Coordinates of C-alpha atoms and ligand atoms in Angstrom, one line a residue:
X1 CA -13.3 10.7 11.7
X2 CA -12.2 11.6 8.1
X3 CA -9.0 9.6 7.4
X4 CA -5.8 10.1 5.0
X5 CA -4.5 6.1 4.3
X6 CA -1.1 6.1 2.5
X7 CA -0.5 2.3 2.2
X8 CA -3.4 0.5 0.5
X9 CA -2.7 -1.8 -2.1
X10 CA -5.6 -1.6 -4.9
X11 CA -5.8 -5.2 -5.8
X12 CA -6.0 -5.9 -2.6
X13 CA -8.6 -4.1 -1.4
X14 CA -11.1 -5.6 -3.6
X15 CA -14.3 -6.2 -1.7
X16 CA -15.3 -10.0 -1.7
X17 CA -18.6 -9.3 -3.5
X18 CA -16.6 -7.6 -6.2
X19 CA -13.5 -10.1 -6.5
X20 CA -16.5 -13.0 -6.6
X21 CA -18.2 -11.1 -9.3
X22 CA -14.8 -10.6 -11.0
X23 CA -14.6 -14.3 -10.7
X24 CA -18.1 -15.3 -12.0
X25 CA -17.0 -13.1 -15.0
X26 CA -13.7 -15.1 -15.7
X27 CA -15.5 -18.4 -15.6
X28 CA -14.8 -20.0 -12.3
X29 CA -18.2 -21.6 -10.6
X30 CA -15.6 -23.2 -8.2
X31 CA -14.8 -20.6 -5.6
X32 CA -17.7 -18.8 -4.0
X33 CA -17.8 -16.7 -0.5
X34 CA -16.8 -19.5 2.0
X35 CA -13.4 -20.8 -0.7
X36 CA -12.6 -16.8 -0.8
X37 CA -13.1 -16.2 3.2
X38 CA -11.2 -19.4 3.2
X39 CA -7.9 -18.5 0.9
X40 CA -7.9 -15.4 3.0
X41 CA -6.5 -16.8 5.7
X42 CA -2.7 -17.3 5.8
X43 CA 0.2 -19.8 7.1
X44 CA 2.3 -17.2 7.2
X45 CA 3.8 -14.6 4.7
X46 CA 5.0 -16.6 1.9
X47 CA 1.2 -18.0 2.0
X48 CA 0.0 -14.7 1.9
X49 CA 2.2 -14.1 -1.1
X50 CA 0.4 -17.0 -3.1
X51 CA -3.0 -16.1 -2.6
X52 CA -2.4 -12.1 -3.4
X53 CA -0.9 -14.0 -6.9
X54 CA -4.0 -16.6 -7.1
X55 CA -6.8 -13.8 -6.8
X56 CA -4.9 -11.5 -9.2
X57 CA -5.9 -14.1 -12.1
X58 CA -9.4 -13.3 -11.8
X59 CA -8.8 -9.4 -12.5
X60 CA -7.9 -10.4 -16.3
X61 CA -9.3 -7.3 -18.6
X62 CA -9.6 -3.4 -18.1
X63 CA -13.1 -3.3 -18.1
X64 CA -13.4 -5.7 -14.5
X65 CA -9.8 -3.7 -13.4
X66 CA -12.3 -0.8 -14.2
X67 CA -15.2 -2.4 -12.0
X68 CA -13.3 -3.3 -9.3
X69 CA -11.5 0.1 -9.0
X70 CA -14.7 1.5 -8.6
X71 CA -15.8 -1.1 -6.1
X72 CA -12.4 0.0 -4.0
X73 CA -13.7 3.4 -4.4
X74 CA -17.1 3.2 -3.3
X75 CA -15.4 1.2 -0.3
X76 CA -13.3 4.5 0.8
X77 CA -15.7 6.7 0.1
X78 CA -17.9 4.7 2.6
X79 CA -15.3 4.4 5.4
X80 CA -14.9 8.2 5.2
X81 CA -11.5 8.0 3.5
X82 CA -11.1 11.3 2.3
X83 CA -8.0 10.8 0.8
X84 CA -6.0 8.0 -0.7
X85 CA -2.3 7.4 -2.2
X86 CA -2.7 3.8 -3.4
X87 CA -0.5 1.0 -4.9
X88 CA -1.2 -0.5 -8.4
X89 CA 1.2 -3.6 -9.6
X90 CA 1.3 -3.7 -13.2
X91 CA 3.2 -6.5 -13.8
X92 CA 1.4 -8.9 -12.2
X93 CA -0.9 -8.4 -15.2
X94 CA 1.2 -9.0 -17.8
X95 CA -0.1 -13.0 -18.2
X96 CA -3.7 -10.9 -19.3
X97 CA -1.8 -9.3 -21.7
X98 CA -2.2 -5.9 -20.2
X99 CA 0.5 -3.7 -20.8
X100 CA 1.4 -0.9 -17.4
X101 CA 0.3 2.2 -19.5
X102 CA -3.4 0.8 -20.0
X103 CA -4.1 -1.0 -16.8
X104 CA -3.0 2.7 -15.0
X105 CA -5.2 4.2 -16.5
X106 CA -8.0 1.6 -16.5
X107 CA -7.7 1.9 -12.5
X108 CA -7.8 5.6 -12.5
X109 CA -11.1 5.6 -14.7
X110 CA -12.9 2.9 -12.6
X111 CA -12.1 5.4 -9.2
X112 CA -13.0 8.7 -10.8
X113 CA -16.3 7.2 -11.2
X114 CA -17.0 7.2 -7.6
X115 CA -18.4 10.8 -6.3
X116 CA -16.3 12.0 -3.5
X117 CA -13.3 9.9 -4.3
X118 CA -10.1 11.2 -3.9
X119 CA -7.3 9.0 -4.7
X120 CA -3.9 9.3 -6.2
X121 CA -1.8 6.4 -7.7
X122 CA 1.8 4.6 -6.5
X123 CA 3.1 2.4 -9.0
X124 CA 4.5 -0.5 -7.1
X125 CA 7.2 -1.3 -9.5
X126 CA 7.4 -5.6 -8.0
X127 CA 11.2 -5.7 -6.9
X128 CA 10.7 -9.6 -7.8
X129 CA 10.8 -8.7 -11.3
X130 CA 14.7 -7.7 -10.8
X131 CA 16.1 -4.2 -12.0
X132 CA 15.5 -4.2 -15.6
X133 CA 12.2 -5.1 -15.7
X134 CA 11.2 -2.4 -12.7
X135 CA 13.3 0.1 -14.6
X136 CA 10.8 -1.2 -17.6
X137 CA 8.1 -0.5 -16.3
X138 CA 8.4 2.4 -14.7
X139 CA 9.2 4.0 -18.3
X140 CA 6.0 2.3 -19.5
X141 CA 3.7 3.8 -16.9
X142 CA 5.7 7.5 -16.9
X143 CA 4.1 7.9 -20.3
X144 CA 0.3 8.1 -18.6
X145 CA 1.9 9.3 -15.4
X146 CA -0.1 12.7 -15.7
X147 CA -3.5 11.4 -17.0
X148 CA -3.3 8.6 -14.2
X149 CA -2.6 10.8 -12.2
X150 CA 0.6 8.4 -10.8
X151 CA 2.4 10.7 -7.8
X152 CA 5.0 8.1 -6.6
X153 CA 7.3 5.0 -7.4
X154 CA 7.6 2.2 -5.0
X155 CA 8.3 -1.5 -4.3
X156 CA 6.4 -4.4 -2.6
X157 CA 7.6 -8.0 -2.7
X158 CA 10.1 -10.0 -1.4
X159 CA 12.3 -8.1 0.4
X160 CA 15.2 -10.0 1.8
X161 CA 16.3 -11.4 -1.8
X162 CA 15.7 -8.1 -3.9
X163 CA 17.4 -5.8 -0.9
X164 CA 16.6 -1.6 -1.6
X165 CA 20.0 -0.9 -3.4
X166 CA 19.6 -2.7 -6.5
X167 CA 16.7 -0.3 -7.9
X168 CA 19.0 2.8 -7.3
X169 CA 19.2 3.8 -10.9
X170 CA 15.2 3.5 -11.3
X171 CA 14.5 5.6 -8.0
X172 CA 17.4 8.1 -9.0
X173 CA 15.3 8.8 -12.9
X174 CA 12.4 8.7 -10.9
X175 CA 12.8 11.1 -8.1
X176 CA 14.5 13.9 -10.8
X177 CA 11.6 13.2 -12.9
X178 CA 9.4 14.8 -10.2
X179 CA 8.0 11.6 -8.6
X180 CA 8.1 10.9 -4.8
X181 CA 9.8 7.7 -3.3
X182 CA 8.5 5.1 -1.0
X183 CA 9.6 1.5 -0.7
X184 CA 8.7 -1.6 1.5
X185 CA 11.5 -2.1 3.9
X186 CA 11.5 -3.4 7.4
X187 CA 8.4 -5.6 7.1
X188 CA 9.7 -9.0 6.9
X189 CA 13.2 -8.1 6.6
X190 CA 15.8 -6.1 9.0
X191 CA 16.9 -2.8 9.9
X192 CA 19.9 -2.9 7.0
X193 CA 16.7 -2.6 4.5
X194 CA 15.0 0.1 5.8
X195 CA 18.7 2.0 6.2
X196 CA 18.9 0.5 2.7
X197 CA 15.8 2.4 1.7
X198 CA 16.7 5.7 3.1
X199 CA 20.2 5.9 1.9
X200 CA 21.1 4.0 -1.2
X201 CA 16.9 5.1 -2.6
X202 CA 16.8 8.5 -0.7
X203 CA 12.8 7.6 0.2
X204 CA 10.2 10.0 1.5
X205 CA 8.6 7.4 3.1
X206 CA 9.0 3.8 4.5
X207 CA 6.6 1.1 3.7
X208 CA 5.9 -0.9 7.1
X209 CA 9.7 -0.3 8.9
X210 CA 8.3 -2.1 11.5
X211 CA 11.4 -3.7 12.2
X212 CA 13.6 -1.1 12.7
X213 CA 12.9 -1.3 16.3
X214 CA 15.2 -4.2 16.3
X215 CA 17.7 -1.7 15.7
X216 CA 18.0 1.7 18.2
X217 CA 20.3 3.5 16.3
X218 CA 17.9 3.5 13.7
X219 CA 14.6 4.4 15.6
X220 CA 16.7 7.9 16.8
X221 CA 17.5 8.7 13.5
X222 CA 13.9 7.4 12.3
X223 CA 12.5 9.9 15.3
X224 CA 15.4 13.0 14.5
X225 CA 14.1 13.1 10.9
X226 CA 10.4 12.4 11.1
X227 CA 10.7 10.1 8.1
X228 CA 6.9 8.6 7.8
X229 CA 6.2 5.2 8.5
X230 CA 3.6 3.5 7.3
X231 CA 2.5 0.8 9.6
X232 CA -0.2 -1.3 9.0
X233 CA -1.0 -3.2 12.0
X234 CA -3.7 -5.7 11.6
X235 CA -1.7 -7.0 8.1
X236 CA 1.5 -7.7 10.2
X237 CA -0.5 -9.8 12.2
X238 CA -2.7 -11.5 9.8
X239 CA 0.9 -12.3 7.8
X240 CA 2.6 -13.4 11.0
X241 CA 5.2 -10.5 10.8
X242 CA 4.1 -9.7 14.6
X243 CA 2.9 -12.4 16.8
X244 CA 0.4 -9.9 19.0
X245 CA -0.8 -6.4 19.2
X246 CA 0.9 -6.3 22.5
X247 CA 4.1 -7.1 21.2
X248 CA 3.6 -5.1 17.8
X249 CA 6.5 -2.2 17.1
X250 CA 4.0 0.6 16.9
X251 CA 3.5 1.2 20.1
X252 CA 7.8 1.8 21.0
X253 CA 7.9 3.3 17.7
X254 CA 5.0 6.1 18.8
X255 CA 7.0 6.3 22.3
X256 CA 10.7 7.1 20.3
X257 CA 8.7 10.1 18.4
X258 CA 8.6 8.5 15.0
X259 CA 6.1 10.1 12.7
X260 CA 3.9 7.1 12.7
X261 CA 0.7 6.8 10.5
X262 CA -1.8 3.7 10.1
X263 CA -3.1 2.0 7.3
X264 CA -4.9 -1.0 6.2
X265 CA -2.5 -2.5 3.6
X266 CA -4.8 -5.3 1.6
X267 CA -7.8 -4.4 3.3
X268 CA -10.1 -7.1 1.8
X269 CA -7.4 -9.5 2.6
X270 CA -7.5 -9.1 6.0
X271 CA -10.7 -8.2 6.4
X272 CA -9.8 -4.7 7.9
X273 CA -10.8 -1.5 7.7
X274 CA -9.1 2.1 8.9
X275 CA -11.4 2.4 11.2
X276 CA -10.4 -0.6 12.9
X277 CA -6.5 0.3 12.6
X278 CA -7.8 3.4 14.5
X279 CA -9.4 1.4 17.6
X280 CA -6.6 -0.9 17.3
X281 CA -4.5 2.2 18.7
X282 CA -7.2 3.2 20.4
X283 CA -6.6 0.1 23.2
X284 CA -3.2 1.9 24.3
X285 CA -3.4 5.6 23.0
X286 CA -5.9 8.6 24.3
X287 CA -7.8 10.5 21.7
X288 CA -5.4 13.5 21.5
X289 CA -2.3 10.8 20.4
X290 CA -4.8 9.1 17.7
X291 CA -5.6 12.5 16.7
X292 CA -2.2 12.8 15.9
X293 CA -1.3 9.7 14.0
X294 CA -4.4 10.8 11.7
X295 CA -2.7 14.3 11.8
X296 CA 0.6 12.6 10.8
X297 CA -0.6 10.7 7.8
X298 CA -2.0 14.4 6.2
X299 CA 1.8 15.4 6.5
X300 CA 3.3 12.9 5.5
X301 CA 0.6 12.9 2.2
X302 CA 2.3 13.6 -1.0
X303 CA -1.2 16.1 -1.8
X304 CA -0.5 19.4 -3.2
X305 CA -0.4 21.9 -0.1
X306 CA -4.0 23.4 -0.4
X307 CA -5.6 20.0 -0.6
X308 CA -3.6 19.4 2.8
X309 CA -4.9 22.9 4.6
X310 CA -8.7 21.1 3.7
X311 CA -7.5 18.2 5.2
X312 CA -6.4 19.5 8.3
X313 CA -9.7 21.3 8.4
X314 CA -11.3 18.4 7.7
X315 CA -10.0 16.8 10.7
X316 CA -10.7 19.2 13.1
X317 CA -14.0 19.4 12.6
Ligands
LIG1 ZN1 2.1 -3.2 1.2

């Protein structure tokens, strides 16, 4: 099936043959396949956290953010991902001494290279860097917004100590400056931050949100308005977000009428694919309801409107 995925973090899904090639390149004979399969399995989320830092010291110049972005393209292209809205996270670079302007548009080079790829940037302006800094950057990577082709603002990290509401002044400049809105919210912590996200940001989208059914009042209002979720099943469980697929939100969150869409997160991470997140659903759902969570994730897209009639052709077929 030809897929949309709407939550995929680049630099983390960096295939291992790639990320060890990135490494051989920075000068490390220590790690090889087994200490990468290794540091790819996590405690818990705050482990996952560390390792996402560790690996990101290997991608240290534009020309291997350029190889792997390529890499992460071929990848796609392969798994029939048609179409892609994907994170980049500038700041984590700045210890390389790569300022948000270039590495944008390193990443955008590296998957224009791939035939067939189609995928449009998020900047994932790192709430952990506190207001200013975000605000920072996001006037850094505006400049190459159009030749990056950067569609949206959003932002990962730790949630519960940098809540939604104190990036309002960046998500207000961005949003009149044309760019769409997502943030992580209701992944790790409560309903108040995905409420947070929606009113104090004014998102188009929630990252995760998973944990809004811990609050009913919000999965109504979630199912009235058809804000898009973007779950990502298999990385709440490999994170210990969700202790099993039985017991994973998606499911209630599918049966309130949310406008639910899947996605792989950090695929090379957690060693997932779209696919999978598909047969995942596959265990509880018939194929007309999968149909429709594929359906949802064209809608919910931020692709200009004829790109989204070829999608829905593309689906049908
Ligand atoms: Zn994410």
């Amino acid at each position: 099936m030809p897929k949309v995925e709407l939550h995929l973090h680049l630099e983390g899904a960096v295939p291992p043959a790639a990320m060890l090639e990135a490494i051989r390149r920075h000068g490390d004979d220590e790690v090889d396949a087994r200490v990468l399969a290794d540091r790819y399995v996590f405690r818990d989320f705050a482990d996952f956290v560390d390792t996402w830092v560790w690996k990101n010291r290997y991608l240290d110049s534009l020309a291997t953010i350029e190889y792997v972005a390529e890499a992460v393209a071929a990848e796609l292209v392969a798994h029939r991902v048609v179409y892609a809205e994907a994170f980049f996270s500038p700041t984590d670079f700045a210890e390389h001494g790569l300022a948000p302007q270039e590495l944008a548009l390193a990443w955008r080079r590296g998957l224009d290279r791939v035939p067939g790829s189609d995928v449009a940037l998020i900047v994932d302006l790192v709430r952990d860097t506190g207001p200013d800094r975000v605000a920072r950057t996001f006037d850094q990577v505006r400049e190459v917004a159009e030749e990056a082709r950067i569609v949206g603002v959003g932002i990962g990290g730790t949630e519960d100590r940098f809540p939604p509401a104190l990036f309002q002044p960046v998500y207000r400049r961005a949003r009149s400056a044309g760019f769409h809105l997502t943030a992580h919210a209701g992944e790790t912590a409560g309903p108040p931050s995905v409420w947070s996200a929606l009113r104090d940001l004014g998102v188009e989208r929630i990252g995760h949100g998973v944990r809004a059914v811990e609050d009913p009042d919000l999965v109504r209002f979630l199912a009235d308005t058809r804000v898009p979720l973007e779950v990502c099943p298999t990385s709440n469980l490999r994170t210990g977000v969700v202790s099993h697929l039985d017991r994973h939100p998606v499911w209630e969150l599918i049966a309130a009428g949310c406008a639910v869409t899947v996605n792989t997160d950090d695929p090379a991470m957690f060693g997932c694919t779209l696919d999978g997140e598909y047969e995942l659903l596959a265990c509880r759902l018939d194929d007309g309801a999968i149909r429709e969570v594929a359906g949802a994730a064209i809608e919910a897209s931020w692709a200009a409107e004829p790109r989204r009639v070829e999608l829905r052709r593309l689906l049908e077929t």
